[in-house]
Coordinates of C-alpha atoms and ligand atoms in Angstrom, one line a residue:
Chain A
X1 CA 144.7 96.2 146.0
X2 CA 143.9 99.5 143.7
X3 CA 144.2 103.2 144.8
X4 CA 143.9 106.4 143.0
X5 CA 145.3 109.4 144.4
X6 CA 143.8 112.8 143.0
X7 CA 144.0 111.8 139.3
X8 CA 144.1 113.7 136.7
X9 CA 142.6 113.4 132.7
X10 CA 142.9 116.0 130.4
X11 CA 142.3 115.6 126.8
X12 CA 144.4 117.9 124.2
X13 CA 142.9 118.9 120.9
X14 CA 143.6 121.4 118.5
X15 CA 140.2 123.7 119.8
X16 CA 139.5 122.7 123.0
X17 CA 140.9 121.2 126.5
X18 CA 138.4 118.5 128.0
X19 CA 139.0 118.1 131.8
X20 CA 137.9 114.0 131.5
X21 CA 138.8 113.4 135.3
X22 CA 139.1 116.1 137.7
X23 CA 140.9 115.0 140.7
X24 CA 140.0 111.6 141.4
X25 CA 140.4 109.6 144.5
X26 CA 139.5 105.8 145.5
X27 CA 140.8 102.7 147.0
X28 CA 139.2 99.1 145.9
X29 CA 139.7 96.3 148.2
X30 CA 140.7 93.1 146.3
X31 CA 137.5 90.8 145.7
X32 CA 135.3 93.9 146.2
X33 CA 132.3 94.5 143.4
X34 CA 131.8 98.0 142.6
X35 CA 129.2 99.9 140.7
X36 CA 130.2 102.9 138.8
X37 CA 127.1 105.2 137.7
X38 CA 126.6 109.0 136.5
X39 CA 125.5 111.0 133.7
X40 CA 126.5 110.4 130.0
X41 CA 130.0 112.3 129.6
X42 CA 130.9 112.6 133.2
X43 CA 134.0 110.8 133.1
X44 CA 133.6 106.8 134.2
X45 CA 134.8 105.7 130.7
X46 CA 137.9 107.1 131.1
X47 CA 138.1 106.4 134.8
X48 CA 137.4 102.7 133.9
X49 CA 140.0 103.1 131.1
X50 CA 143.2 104.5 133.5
X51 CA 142.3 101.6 136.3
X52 CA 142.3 99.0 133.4
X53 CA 145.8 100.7 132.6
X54 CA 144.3 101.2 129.1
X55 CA 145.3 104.4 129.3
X56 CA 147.4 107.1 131.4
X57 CA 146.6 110.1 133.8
X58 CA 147.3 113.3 133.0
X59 CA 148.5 113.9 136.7
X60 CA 148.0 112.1 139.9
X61 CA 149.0 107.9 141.4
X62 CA 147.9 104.7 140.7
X63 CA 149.0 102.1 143.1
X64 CA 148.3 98.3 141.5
X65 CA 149.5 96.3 144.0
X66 CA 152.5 97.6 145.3
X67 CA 153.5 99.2 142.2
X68 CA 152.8 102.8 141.6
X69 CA 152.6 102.7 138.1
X70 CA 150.7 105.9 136.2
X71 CA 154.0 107.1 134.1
X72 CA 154.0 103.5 132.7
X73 CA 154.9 103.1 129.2
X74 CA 152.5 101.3 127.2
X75 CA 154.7 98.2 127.0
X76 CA 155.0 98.2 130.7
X77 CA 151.0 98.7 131.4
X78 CA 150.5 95.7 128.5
X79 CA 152.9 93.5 130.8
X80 CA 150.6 94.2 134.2
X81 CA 147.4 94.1 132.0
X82 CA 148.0 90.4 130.5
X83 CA 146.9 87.5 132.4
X84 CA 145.7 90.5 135.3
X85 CA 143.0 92.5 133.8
X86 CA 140.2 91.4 132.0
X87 CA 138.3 94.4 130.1
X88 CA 134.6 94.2 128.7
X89 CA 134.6 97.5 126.3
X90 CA 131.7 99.8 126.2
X91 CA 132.1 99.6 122.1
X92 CA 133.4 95.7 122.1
X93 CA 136.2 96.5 120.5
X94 CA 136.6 92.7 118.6
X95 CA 138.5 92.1 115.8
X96 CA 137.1 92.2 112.6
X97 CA 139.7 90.2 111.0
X98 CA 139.1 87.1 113.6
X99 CA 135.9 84.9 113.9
X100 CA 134.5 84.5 117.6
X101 CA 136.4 81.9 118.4
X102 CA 139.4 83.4 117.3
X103 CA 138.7 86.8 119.2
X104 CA 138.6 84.6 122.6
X105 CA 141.3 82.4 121.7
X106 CA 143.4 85.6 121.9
X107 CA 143.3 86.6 125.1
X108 CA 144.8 83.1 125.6
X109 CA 147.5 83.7 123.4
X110 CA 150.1 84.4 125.8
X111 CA 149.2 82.0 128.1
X112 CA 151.6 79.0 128.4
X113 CA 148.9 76.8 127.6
X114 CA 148.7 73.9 125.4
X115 CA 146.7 74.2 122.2
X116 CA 143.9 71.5 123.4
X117 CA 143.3 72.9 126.9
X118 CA 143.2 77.0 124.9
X119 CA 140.7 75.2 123.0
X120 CA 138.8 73.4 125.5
X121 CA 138.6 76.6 127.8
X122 CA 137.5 79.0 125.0
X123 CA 134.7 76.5 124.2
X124 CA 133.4 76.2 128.1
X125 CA 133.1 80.3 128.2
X126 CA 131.3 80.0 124.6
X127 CA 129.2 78.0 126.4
X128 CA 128.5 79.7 129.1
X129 CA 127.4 83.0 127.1
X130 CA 125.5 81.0 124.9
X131 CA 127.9 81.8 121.5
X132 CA 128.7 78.4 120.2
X133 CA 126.3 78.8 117.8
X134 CA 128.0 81.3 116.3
X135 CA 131.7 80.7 116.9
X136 CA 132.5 80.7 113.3
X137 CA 131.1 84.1 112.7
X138 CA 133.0 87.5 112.3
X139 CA 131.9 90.3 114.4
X140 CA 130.2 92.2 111.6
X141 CA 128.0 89.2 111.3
X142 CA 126.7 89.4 114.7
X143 CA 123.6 91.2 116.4
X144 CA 124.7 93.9 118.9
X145 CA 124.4 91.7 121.7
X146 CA 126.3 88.9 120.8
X147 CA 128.9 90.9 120.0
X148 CA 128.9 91.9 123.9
X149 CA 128.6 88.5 124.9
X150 CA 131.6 87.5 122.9
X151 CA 133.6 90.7 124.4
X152 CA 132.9 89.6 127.7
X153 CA 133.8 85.7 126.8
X154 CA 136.9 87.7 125.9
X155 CA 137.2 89.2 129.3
X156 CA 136.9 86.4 131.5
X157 CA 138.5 83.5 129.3
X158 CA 142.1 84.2 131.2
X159 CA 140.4 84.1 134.7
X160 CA 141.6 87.5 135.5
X161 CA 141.8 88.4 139.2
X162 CA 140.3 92.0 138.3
X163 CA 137.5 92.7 135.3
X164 CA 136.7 96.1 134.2
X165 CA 133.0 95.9 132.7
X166 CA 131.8 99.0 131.0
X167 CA 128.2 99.2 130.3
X168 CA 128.2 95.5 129.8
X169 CA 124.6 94.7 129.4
X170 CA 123.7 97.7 127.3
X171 CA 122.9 96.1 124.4
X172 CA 121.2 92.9 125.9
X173 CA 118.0 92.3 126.6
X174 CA 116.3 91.4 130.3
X175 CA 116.9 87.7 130.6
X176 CA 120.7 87.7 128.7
X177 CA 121.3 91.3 131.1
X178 CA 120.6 88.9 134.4
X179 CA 122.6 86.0 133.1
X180 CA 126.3 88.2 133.0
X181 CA 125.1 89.9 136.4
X182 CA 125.0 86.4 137.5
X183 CA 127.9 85.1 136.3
X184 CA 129.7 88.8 137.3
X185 CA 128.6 87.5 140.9
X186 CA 129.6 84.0 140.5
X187 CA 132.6 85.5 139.7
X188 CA 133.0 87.7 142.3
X189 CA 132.7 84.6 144.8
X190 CA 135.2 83.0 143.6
X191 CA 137.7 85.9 144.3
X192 CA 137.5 88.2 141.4
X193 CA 137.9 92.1 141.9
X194 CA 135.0 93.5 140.0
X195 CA 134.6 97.1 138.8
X196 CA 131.7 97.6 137.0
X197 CA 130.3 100.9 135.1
X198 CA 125.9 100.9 134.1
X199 CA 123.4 103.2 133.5
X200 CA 121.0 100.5 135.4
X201 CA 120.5 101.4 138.8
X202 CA 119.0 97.6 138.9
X203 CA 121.9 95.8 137.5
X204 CA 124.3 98.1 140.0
X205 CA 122.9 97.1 142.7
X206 CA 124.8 93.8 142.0
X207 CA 127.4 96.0 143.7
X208 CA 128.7 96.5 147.4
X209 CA 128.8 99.4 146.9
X210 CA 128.3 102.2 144.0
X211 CA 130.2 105.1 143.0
X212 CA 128.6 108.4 141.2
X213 CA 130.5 110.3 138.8
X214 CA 129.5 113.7 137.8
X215 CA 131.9 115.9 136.0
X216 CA 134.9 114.1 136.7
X217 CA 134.7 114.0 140.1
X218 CA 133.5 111.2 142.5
X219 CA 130.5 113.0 144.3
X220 CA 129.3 110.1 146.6
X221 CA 129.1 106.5 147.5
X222 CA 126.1 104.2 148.4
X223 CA 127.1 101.7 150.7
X224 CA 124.9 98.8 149.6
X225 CA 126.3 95.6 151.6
X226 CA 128.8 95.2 153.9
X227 CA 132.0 93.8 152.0
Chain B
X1 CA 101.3 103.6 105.3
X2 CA 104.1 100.2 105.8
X3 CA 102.9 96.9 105.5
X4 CA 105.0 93.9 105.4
X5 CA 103.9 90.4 104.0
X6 CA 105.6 87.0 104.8
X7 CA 109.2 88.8 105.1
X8 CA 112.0 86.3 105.3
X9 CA 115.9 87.1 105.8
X10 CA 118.2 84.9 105.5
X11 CA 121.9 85.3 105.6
X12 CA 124.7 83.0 103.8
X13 CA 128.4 82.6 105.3
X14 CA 130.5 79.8 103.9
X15 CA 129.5 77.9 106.9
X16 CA 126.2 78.0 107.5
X17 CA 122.5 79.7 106.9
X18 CA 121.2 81.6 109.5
X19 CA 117.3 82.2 109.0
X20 CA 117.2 85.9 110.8
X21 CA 113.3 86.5 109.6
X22 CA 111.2 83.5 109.4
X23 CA 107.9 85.1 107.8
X24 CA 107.0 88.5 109.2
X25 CA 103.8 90.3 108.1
X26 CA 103.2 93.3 109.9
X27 CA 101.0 96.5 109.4
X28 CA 102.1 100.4 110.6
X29 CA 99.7 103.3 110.1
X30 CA 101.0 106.7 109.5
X31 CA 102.0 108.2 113.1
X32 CA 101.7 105.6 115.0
X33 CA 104.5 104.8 117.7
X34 CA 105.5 101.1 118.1
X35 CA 107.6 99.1 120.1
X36 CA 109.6 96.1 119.1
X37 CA 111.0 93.8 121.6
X38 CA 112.9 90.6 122.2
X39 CA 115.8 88.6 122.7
X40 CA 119.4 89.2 121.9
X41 CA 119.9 87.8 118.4
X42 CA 116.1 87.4 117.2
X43 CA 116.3 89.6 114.3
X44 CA 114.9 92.8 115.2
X45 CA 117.7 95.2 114.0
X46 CA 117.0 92.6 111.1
X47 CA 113.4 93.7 110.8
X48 CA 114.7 97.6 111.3
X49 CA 117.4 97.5 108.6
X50 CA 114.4 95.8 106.0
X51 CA 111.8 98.4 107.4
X52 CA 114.3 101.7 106.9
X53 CA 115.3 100.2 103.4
X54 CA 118.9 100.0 104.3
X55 CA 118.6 96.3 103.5
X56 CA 116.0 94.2 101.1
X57 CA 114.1 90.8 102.4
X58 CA 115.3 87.5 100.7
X59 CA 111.2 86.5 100.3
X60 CA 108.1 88.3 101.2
X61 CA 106.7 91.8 100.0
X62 CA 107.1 95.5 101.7
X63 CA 104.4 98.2 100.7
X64 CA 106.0 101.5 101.6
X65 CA 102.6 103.6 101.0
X66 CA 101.4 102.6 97.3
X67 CA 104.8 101.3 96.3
X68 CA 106.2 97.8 96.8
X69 CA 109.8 98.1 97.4
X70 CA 110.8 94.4 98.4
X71 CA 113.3 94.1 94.9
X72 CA 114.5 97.8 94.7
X73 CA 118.0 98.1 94.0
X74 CA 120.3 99.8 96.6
X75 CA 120.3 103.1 94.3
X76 CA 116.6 103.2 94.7
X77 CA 116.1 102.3 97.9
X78 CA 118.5 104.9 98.8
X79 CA 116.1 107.4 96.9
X80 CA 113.2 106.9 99.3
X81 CA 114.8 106.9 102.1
X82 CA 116.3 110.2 101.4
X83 CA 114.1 112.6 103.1
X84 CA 111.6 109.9 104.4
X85 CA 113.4 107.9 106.8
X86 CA 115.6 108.9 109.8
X87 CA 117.5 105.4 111.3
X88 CA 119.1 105.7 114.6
X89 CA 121.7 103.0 114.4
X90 CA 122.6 100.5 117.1
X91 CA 126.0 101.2 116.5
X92 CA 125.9 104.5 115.5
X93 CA 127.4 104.6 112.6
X94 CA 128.9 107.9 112.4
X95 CA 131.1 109.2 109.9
X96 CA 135.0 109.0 111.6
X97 CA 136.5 111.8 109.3
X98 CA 133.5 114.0 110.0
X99 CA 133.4 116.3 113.1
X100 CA 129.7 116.2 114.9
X101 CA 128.6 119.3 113.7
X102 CA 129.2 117.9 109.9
X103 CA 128.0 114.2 110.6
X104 CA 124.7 116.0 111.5
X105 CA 124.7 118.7 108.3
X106 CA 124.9 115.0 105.9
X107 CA 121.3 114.4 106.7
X108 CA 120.4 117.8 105.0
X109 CA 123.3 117.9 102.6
X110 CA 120.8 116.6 99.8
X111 CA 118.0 118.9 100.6
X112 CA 117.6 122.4 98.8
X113 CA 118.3 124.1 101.9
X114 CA 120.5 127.3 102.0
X115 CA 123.4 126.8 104.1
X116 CA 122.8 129.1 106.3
X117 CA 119.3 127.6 107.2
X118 CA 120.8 124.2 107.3
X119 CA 123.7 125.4 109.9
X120 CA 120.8 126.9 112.0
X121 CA 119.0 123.6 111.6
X122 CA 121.7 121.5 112.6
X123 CA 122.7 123.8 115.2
X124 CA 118.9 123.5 116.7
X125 CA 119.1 119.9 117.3
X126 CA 122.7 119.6 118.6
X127 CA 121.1 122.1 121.4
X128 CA 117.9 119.8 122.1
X129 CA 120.8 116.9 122.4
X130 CA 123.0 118.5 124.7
X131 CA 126.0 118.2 122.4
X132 CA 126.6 121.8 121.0
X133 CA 129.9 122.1 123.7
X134 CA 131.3 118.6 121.5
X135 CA 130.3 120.1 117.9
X136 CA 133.8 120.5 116.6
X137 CA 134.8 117.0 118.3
X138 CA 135.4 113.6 116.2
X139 CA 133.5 110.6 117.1
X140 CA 136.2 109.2 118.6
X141 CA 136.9 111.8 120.9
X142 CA 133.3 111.2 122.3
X143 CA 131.8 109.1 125.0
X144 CA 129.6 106.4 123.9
X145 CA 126.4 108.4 124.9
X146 CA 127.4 111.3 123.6
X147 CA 127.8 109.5 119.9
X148 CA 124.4 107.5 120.6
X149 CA 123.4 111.6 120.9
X150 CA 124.7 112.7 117.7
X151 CA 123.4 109.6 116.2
X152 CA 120.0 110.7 117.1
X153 CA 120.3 114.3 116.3
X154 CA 121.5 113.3 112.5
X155 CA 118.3 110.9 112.3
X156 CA 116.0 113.7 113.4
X157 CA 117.2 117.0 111.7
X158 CA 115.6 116.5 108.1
X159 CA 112.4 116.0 109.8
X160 CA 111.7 112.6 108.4
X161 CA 108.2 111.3 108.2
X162 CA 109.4 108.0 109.8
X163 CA 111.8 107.3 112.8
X164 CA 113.4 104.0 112.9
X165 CA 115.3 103.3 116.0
X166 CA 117.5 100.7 117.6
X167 CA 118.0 101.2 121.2
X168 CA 118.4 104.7 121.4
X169 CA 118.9 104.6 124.7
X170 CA 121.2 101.8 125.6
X171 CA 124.1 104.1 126.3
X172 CA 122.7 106.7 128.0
X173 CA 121.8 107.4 131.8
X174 CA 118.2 107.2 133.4
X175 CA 118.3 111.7 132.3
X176 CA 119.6 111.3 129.2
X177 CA 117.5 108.3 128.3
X178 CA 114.6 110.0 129.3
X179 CA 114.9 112.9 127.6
X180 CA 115.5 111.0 124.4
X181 CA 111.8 109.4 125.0
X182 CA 110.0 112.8 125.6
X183 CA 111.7 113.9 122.5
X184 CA 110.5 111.0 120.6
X185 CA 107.0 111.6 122.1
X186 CA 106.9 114.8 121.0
X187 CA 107.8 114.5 117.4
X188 CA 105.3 111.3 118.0
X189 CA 102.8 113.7 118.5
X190 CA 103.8 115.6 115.7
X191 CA 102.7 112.9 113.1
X192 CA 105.8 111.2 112.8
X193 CA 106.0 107.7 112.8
X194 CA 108.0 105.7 115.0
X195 CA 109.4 102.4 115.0
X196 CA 111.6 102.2 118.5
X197 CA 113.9 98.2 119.2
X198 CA 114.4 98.2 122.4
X199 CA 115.4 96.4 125.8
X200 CA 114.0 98.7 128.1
X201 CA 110.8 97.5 129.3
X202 CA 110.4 101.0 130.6
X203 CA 111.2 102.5 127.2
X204 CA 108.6 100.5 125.4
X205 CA 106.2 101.5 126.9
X206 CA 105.9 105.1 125.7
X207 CA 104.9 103.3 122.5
X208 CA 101.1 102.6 121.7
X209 CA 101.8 98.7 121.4
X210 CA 104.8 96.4 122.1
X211 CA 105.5 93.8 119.0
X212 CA 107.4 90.9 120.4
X213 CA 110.1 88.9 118.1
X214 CA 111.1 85.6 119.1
X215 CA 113.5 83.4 116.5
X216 CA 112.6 85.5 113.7
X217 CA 108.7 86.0 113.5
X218 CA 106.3 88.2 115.8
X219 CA 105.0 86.0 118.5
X220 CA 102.8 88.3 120.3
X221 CA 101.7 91.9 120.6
X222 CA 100.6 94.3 123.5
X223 CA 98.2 96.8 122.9
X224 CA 98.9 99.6 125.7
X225 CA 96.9 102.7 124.5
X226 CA 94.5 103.5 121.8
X227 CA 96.0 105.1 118.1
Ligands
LIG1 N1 125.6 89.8 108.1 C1 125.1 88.7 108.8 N2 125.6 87.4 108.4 C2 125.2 86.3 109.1 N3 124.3 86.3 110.1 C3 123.9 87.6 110.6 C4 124.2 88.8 109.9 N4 123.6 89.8 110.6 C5 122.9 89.3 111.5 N5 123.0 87.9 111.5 C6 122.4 87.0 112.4 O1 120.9 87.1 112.4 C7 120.3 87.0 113.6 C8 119.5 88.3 114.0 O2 120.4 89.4 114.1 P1 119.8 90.8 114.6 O3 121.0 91.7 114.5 O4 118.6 91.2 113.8 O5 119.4 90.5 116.1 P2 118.8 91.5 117.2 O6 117.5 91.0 117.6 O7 118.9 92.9 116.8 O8 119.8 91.2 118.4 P3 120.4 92.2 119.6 O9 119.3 92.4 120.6 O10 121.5 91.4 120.2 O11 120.8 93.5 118.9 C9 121.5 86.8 114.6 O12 121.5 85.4 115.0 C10 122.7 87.2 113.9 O13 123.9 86.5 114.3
LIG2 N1 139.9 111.1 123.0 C1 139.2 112.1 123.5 N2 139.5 113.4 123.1 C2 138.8 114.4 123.6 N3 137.8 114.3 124.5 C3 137.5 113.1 125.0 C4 138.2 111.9 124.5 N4 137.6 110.8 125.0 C5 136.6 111.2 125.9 N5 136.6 112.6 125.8 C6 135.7 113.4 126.6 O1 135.8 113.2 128.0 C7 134.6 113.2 128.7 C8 134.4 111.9 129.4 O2 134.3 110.8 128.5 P1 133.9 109.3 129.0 O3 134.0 108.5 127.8 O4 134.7 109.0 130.1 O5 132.4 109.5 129.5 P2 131.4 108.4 130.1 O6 131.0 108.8 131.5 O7 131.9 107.0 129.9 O8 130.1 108.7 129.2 P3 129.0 107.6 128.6 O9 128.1 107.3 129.8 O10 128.3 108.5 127.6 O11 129.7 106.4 128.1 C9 133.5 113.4 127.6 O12 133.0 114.7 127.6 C10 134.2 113.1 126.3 O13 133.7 113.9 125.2
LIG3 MG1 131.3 105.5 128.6
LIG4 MG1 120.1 94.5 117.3

């Protein structure tokens, strides 16, 4: 379903050249969960960002599906993105403008669903990450982990066949963490392609199998379950 | 040295009234190292923010030493905090238009220190945070670790009397995040004090107790080494 050949990531500024991704390489089956770990810096981020067609490669192929696509335009990469990709950011990324209900609503947006069932849908995933209680709110008037919780309400509202999650119980505590790595798995179940970066060796294990990142460059693989 | 009595917090949207502190009396002596713990949403970045004077209680009274600083104004509050109190933000909050190396030189830029003494300063802690090779880098050109990194480095480099910090760790790697703890021990052992929110079970327990939050007051506390 997804293969990078030897990419490339190589950030420009006016002092310095950053080598993000060094020559990465990796195939993902569809309806595989993979875990995605290494030191602070290293490069998963940015790794996570050019699968999520996010953003481009400096050099190197991305095959999504049959199409090869990493000299996409941005317009092009939106297109695949929508109604594909669902993306849980390591910073949230919500919209300050938009209560919570609003910032799920969105990823709805281009849907060709009716009004009542957007509403319905964006109220069952609420639910689900315990935000009702909050749906009215604006981002700035949320702790740090329910603004995760509402990113990630974000991320799987559209039913996405593939969902990038970086770091996406970093700011949760024990019992909230285990709830998204079980509904990540639920997920996962039921079909979805799961690509996962954490710092918790415990909640990658959730995996089939993890990655390690160090300095751009994929330096092994545990093989936890067979896929 | 910090005392809080019957602290309450409660914020007002058009909507509704969320009670985020429901009575909080709480006691710190000078150097000691505590942990606060609890679920997402339960009002312990609440209790930081009142704590670090960044924001004031709705009820209740706060004894900062001999002076009871529950109705300062912002100005004044501002004042003590100024060379008393370093706050590691949950989100970081780092200046967008300042590189790293000047985000971290704020925290001094009010002291009487001679430049020169203040570059070396700042220069000393970017090396004990492993981010001297980002130094002339923006925020946003960072990883999320490496900004919770300068975040920590800004909070630590006027050698504040007390540390007040919210998940330092939650974007770093099992490494990173444990050298963040030895450092914390260290100036711990120091005499500063240290008020440490966090999720990591692990994490807490470098602290001499664990205070545990639960809808806005303290339920419980863990005593894990002698002060
Ligand atoms: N500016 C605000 N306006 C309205 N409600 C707020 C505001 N800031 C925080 N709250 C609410 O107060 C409660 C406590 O928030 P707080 O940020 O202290 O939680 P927390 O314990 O730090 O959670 P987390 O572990 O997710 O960071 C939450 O329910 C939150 O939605
Ligand atoms: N826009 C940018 N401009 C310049 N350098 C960048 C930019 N974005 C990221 N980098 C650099 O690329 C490297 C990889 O960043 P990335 O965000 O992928 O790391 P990460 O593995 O996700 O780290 P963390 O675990 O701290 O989140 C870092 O050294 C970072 O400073
Ligand atoms: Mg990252
Ligand atoms: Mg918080």
């Amino acid at each position: 379903m997804i293969r990078l050949a030897d990419i490339k990531k190589i950030y420009r500024t006016t002092e310095v050249e950053t080598s993000a991704l060094n020559g990465v390489s990796l195939t993902i089956q569809q309806g595989e969960f993979v875990s995605i770990m290494g030191p602070s810096g290293c490069g998963k981020s940015t790794l996570l960002n050019i699968l999520g067609l996010i953003d481009s490669p400096s050099e190197g192929e991305y095959y999504f599906g049959d199409l090869e696509v990493a000299k996409y335009s941005e317009s092009k990469r939106a297109d695949i993105r929508k109604g594909n990709i669902g993306f849980i950011f390591q910073s949230f990324n919500l919209i300050d403008e938009l209560n919570v209900f609003e910032n799920v609503e969105l990823a709805l947006i281009y849907t060709d669903m009716k009004s009542k069932n957007r509403k319905e849908r964006v109220m069952a995933v609420l639910e689900k990450m315990n935000m009702t209680h909050r749906m009215k709110h604006y981002p700035q008037q949320l702790s740090g982990g329910q603004q995760q919780r509402v990113a990630i309400a974000r991320a799987i509202v559209n039913r996405p066949k593939l969902i990038l999650a970086d770091e996406p119980t970093g700011n949760l505590d024990t019992k909230n963490g285990e709830d998204v790595m079980q509904l990540l798995t639920q997920l996962n179940e039921e079909g979805t392609t799961i690509i996962m970066v954490t710092h918790s060796p415990h909640d990658a294990e959730y995996g089939q199998r993890i990655i390690n990142v160090l300095d751009g460059k994929i330096v092994s693989e545990n093989k936890l379950k067979a896929f």
